[in-house]
Amino acid sequence: MAQTKPILLLHLPNQPPRQVTLERDSYRLGRGTDNDIILLNDGVSRHHARLERRGDSWEYTDLDSTNGTFVEDRRIRQVILQEGMRLQLGEKPERAVEIVFQSSARQVVGPALRPPKGPEAHPPKELAAAVVSTIRQRKEPTTGLIPLRSHQLPPGRTVTIGRDTQADIHLPSPMVSRRHALVRPADGTLMLVDLNSTNGTSVNGRRITAPQPLKQNDLVQIGPFRLTYEGEGRLKVYMAGRGLRLDGQRLSWDVGKGTGRKRILEDISLSCSPQEFVGLVGGSGAGKTTLMKALSGLLPMRGRVLVEGEDLYRNFDAYRSQIGYVPQDDILHKELTVQQALWYSAKLRLPPDVGEAEIQQRIDRVLEQVELSGQKDQPIHSLSGGQRKRASIAVELLADPPLFFLDEPTSGLDPGLEKKMMVTLRKLADGGKTILLVTHATANITECDQVAFMSQGRLVYYGPPRQAGEFFQVGSGNFADIYTEIGDPDPRQAKQKAETWAERFKHSAFFRKYIVERFKTLPKEKAGADAVSIRRMGRARVSPMRQFLLLMRRYFDLILHDRILLTILLAIMPLLALLVVLIAEPNWLVGDTAVAIQQQLQDKLLAGGKSAAYSVVGNGQALLFIMSLASVLLGLFASAYEIVKERNVYGRERMVFLRLLPYLGSKVVLLGGFAALQCLLFLLVVGLKLHFPAKGVFLPAFVEIYLSMFLGSLAAIMLGLFLSSIAPNSNAVVYLILGVLFVQILFAGVLFELPGVSSNLSKITLTRWTTEALGVSADLEHLNSLTCTRFQPDPVTEDVSIDVDKPDPNWQPVTIVTEMKQVPGCSKPVAMPLVQENEMVTVKETITKSVMVTPDALDIETPHTFVLNYERNAAHLLGDWGMLLGLSLLFGAGTLLVMKNKDIV
């Protein structure tokens, strides 16, 4: 009776063939008796391989067996089984076990999952002969799309499409949402509706945003699946199960203008069959990376790039999620562990309906593919060079892209690691991927199916690597001699050689076989052959808030692992505050009472000085300037490296799913949060010694000062991100910061006057507005009013006139008169003299003389003249804050514009 389940035909040496019907989802093959399919043969390992159902396909994985598994004489590790595919278990054909896969056949033998107990039946000789004949005559595949199933849509019923196993059309891929799209009847036609899926649904290369009526021969692209509408309610499903075919036709690229114009690529055509491993080889400046960017769609140029016959440039959005791209530099944050890096990439790249268990299963699977399972919990910075490259590949494998591009993944690796990397890529190609590799190393280039030698922007050879020596006539395997043959130290000679070899190649059998003949199998070309001017729009449709939260969580993890950045964000401001405390006085922001000021002036005069001054406004303004400069320094140094240091990671994520606002927002919010904490710590440490004013303009002064510092720091964060976006590399950042800091000091309006143009430059200086806002809250005008100087003038000589009384020159002090007195013993009176005092008679006389006079001390107000305006009112303070917020928005918009202009696709 007819059998619809797939079968394996097993051919063991000296044993009759037998048949296994695949009824379960997983089988293990090997020589051991604990396997599901036991192959009693010495060429088979005890546990040789695993067979698993992947949706409607079957995947064969070699379990690193000793003797290996071969398909068409090529060792493979993993492959999607195709109708009639023959697998050889063991290296020597005469001793190997041969397995033939058939999607359905007439069953003539019952399932043989264990050694049969009775005589084995034999399949008809006609069937075995037909299968072998089909295998031997099978031509090189012209498409990587494997037909899976035709679906007859039930009339009048809505059909769901998605990753959910309960979907009417089940598409098992991590890039397909659980409920991705649906087809519903409407007015006699069928409408295709995208259910807001992450990676979108494309019809004939255009992403649909509204219900789209299906017409006959419409091509619907959902992840790696292509659904062809055949009309009358029939959908044929294809899957890119063995990679994708890739063709480049007449690709050319020029750079520069006028006399400086230079051609980087010159009329290059090549064709990559599905599941091929292709190496792009050549010296420095040969055009390898440029060609790879053209073939991957990252750098549209003259000519055409076709994926399965469709113009990649026109349909890039449909293929965006199917392209894996690993640049030369690592695309991982080195501070994270391998597990963390892959988890964040999976959460950001895969649809949000992929559960944690599915994500972990996917991570384990890709780590097994690149042989990094043992390094799962190891920080990426501690991995070897080869392991980091494989970790980058693992990130791309999370989405299981059928088309893979790698730029110099073996660069800097020792010969052993280089070989291991090439073997890993060989296994990935065998597992169902088309891989293009740029490399200058040729020691292991024989792992590739095809190699493209380039020189001076020209393709000088394309074909099997083992036959390259025959073409260049240098002997088999002498790849170093090929470099010598096609290159020359003299640029003119090198260009002439390249032209000669390119022309010789175009007339060779290799060009006809691997390019011309392959082009003949392309589908009929569609209109619009040249699409250089057409730009692609649209990335993965993700929730900006979900992406923002994930990016912020990842950034927080990165900060926790980055000791230098964490120190800056947590400790630098308190340390700066301690330095301020060493020199500042408690009253610099509040001043002293009038009585205290008078006493200080008097004490200074008594100490012998001729003058005494009181002023704290100068120190107060200097202190506020230092506070504003500290907040600006914090923001600048915290953010100025944040974009440039992860440019490779950002570039790759931006090509696929990353949105600018969530990316920039995650950094601003987290850095802003740390800045808010740092400014608070700064003020608390400074407050241990300094006194802050009690009242601000309309809030407590401490709160207003804190808000001013935070807004200054926030504006500096935005400025730092802008500098990071324009910096060509990390080394240039320090010089940009140096220039910016010089401007912040010079044009702040504190140290120098601002004449002419400098006044306009001051308007975009963060320290100017921060200092001004701080001065308004601290009331510098009041502090300025306290400024006075007491002078003690020097003694002076003055002529002093004094009226004094003096005796009249005619005044006689006494008058002598004779008076007759009776003297005893005398009979007659005797004349006796008598002194009579006269009352003094005075006259006024003015006397003038020079004397030393000490004037009274003088108090004079000597206010400081400010460059900045510290007028204390709410409108002024809010205006300063508004300027800081406005500058933040300006720098943020500039950052977004710069990053947008740098988008590759």
Short mmCIF file of N, CA and C in Angstrom, two decimals, residues 50 64 77-78 332 337-343 359-378 380 383 387-399 420 424 427-428:
data_model
loop_
_atom_site.label_atom_id
_atom_site.label_comp_id
_atom_site.label_asym_id
_atom_site.label_seq_id
_atom_site.Cartn_x
_atom_site.Cartn_y
_atom_site.Cartn_z
N ARG A 50 22.78 11.73 14.35
CA ARG A 50 21.43 11.96 14.87
C ARG A 50 20.55 12.45 13.71
N ASP A 64 30.31 14.06 15.36
CA ASP A 64 31.78 14.07 15.41
C ASP A 64 32.35 12.65 15.39
N ARG A 77 28.95 17.72 8.31
CA ARG A 77 28.55 17.52 9.70
C ARG A 77 27.04 17.59 9.86
N GLN A 78 26.44 18.47 9.05
CA GLN A 78 25.01 18.67 9.20
C GLN A 78 24.43 18.97 7.83
N LEU A 332 30.40 41.48 19.39
CA LEU A 332 29.94 41.10 20.72
C LEU A 332 30.48 42.07 21.75
N THR A 337 29.31 37.43 29.29
CA THR A 337 29.64 36.03 29.03
C THR A 337 29.02 35.63 27.70
N VAL A 338 29.45 34.48 27.19
CA VAL A 338 28.91 33.99 25.93
C VAL A 338 27.40 33.78 26.05
N GLN A 339 26.97 33.20 27.15
CA GLN A 339 25.54 32.96 27.37
C GLN A 339 24.77 34.27 27.39
N GLN A 340 25.29 35.27 28.12
CA GLN A 340 24.59 36.55 28.21
C GLN A 340 24.50 37.23 26.84
N ALA A 341 25.60 37.23 26.10
CA ALA A 341 25.61 37.88 24.79
C ALA A 341 24.59 37.24 23.85
N LEU A 342 24.56 35.92 23.85
CA LEU A 342 23.61 35.22 22.97
C LEU A 342 22.18 35.41 23.45
N TRP A 343 21.97 35.45 24.76
CA TRP A 343 20.61 35.63 25.27
C TRP A 343 20.06 36.99 24.86
N ILE A 359 14.39 29.90 23.50
CA ILE A 359 15.62 30.68 23.34
C ILE A 359 16.82 29.90 23.85
N GLN A 360 16.69 29.30 25.03
CA GLN A 360 17.80 28.55 25.57
C GLN A 360 18.13 27.35 24.70
N GLN A 361 17.12 26.72 24.18
CA GLN A 361 17.35 25.59 23.27
C GLN A 361 18.10 26.06 22.03
N ARG A 362 17.71 27.22 21.54
CA ARG A 362 18.38 27.77 20.35
C ARG A 362 19.83 28.12 20.66
N ILE A 363 20.08 28.70 21.84
CA ILE A 363 21.45 29.05 22.23
C ILE A 363 22.30 27.80 22.33
N ASP A 364 21.79 26.79 22.99
CA ASP A 364 22.54 25.54 23.13
C ASP A 364 22.85 24.93 21.77
N ARG A 365 21.91 25.05 20.87
CA ARG A 365 22.09 24.46 19.54
C ARG A 365 23.20 25.17 18.76
N VAL A 366 23.18 26.50 18.76
CA VAL A 366 24.19 27.21 17.98
C VAL A 366 25.57 27.08 18.64
N LEU A 367 25.62 27.02 19.97
CA LEU A 367 26.90 26.80 20.63
C LEU A 367 27.47 25.43 20.27
N GLU A 368 26.59 24.47 20.14
CA GLU A 368 27.04 23.14 19.71
C GLU A 368 27.54 23.18 18.27
N GLN A 369 26.88 23.96 17.43
CA GLN A 369 27.29 24.06 16.03
C GLN A 369 28.68 24.67 15.89
N VAL A 370 29.00 25.66 16.71
CA VAL A 370 30.31 26.31 16.61
C VAL A 370 31.29 25.77 17.64
N GLU A 371 30.91 24.72 18.35
CA GLU A 371 31.78 24.03 19.30
C GLU A 371 32.24 24.97 20.42
N LEU A 372 31.29 25.65 21.04
CA LEU A 372 31.59 26.54 22.16
C LEU A 372 30.76 26.20 23.39
N SER A 373 30.20 25.03 23.44
CA SER A 373 29.35 24.68 24.58
C SER A 373 30.12 24.75 25.90
N GLY A 374 31.39 24.40 25.87
CA GLY A 374 32.20 24.42 27.08
C GLY A 374 32.55 25.82 27.56
N GLN A 375 32.42 26.82 26.69
CA GLN A 375 32.74 28.20 27.05
C GLN A 375 31.48 29.03 27.29
N LYS A 376 30.39 28.39 27.53
CA LYS A 376 29.09 29.05 27.64
C LYS A 376 29.08 30.15 28.70
N ASP A 377 29.69 29.91 29.86
CA ASP A 377 29.66 30.87 30.95
C ASP A 377 30.96 31.66 31.09
N GLN A 378 31.75 31.65 30.05
CA GLN A 378 33.04 32.33 30.08
C GLN A 378 32.90 33.74 29.51
N ILE A 380 33.53 36.90 27.31
CA ILE A 380 34.00 36.91 25.93
C ILE A 380 35.42 37.44 25.83
N LEU A 383 38.09 34.78 25.93
CA LEU A 383 38.16 33.75 24.89
C LEU A 383 39.36 33.99 24.00
N GLN A 387 37.92 31.55 19.27
CA GLN A 387 36.66 31.35 19.99
C GLN A 387 35.77 32.58 19.88
N ARG A 388 36.38 33.79 19.93
CA ARG A 388 35.57 35.01 19.78
C ARG A 388 34.94 35.07 18.39
N LYS A 389 35.68 34.64 17.37
CA LYS A 389 35.12 34.63 16.02
C LYS A 389 33.94 33.67 15.95
N ARG A 390 34.09 32.53 16.57
CA ARG A 390 33.00 31.54 16.54
C ARG A 390 31.82 32.02 17.37
N ALA A 391 32.09 32.78 18.43
CA ALA A 391 30.98 33.35 19.20
C ALA A 391 30.21 34.37 18.36
N SER A 392 30.92 35.15 17.56
CA SER A 392 30.25 36.10 16.66
C SER A 392 29.39 35.36 15.64
N ILE A 393 29.91 34.24 15.15
CA ILE A 393 29.13 33.43 14.21
C ILE A 393 27.89 32.87 14.90
N ALA A 394 28.05 32.47 16.16
CA ALA A 394 26.92 31.92 16.91
C ALA A 394 25.79 32.94 17.03
N VAL A 395 26.14 34.22 17.22
CA VAL A 395 25.12 35.26 17.30
C VAL A 395 24.30 35.30 16.02
N GLU A 396 24.98 35.21 14.89
CA GLU A 396 24.27 35.24 13.61
C GLU A 396 23.45 33.96 13.38
N LEU A 397 23.92 32.85 13.92
CA LEU A 397 23.21 31.59 13.72
C LEU A 397 21.92 31.52 14.52
N LEU A 398 21.74 32.41 15.49
CA LEU A 398 20.51 32.37 16.27
C LEU A 398 19.28 32.49 15.38
N ALA A 399 19.38 33.31 14.34
CA ALA A 399 18.26 33.49 13.41
C ALA A 399 18.28 32.45 12.30
N LYS A 420 40.73 25.22 12.24
CA LYS A 420 39.51 24.87 12.95
C LYS A 420 38.36 25.76 12.52
N THR A 424 34.90 24.55 10.77
CA THR A 424 33.59 24.92 11.32
C THR A 424 32.69 25.50 10.23
N LYS A 427 31.41 22.85 7.94
CA LYS A 427 30.30 22.12 8.52
C LYS A 427 29.00 22.91 8.42
N LEU A 428 29.10 24.22 8.62
CA LEU A 428 27.90 25.04 8.51
C LEU A 428 27.35 25.02 7.09
#
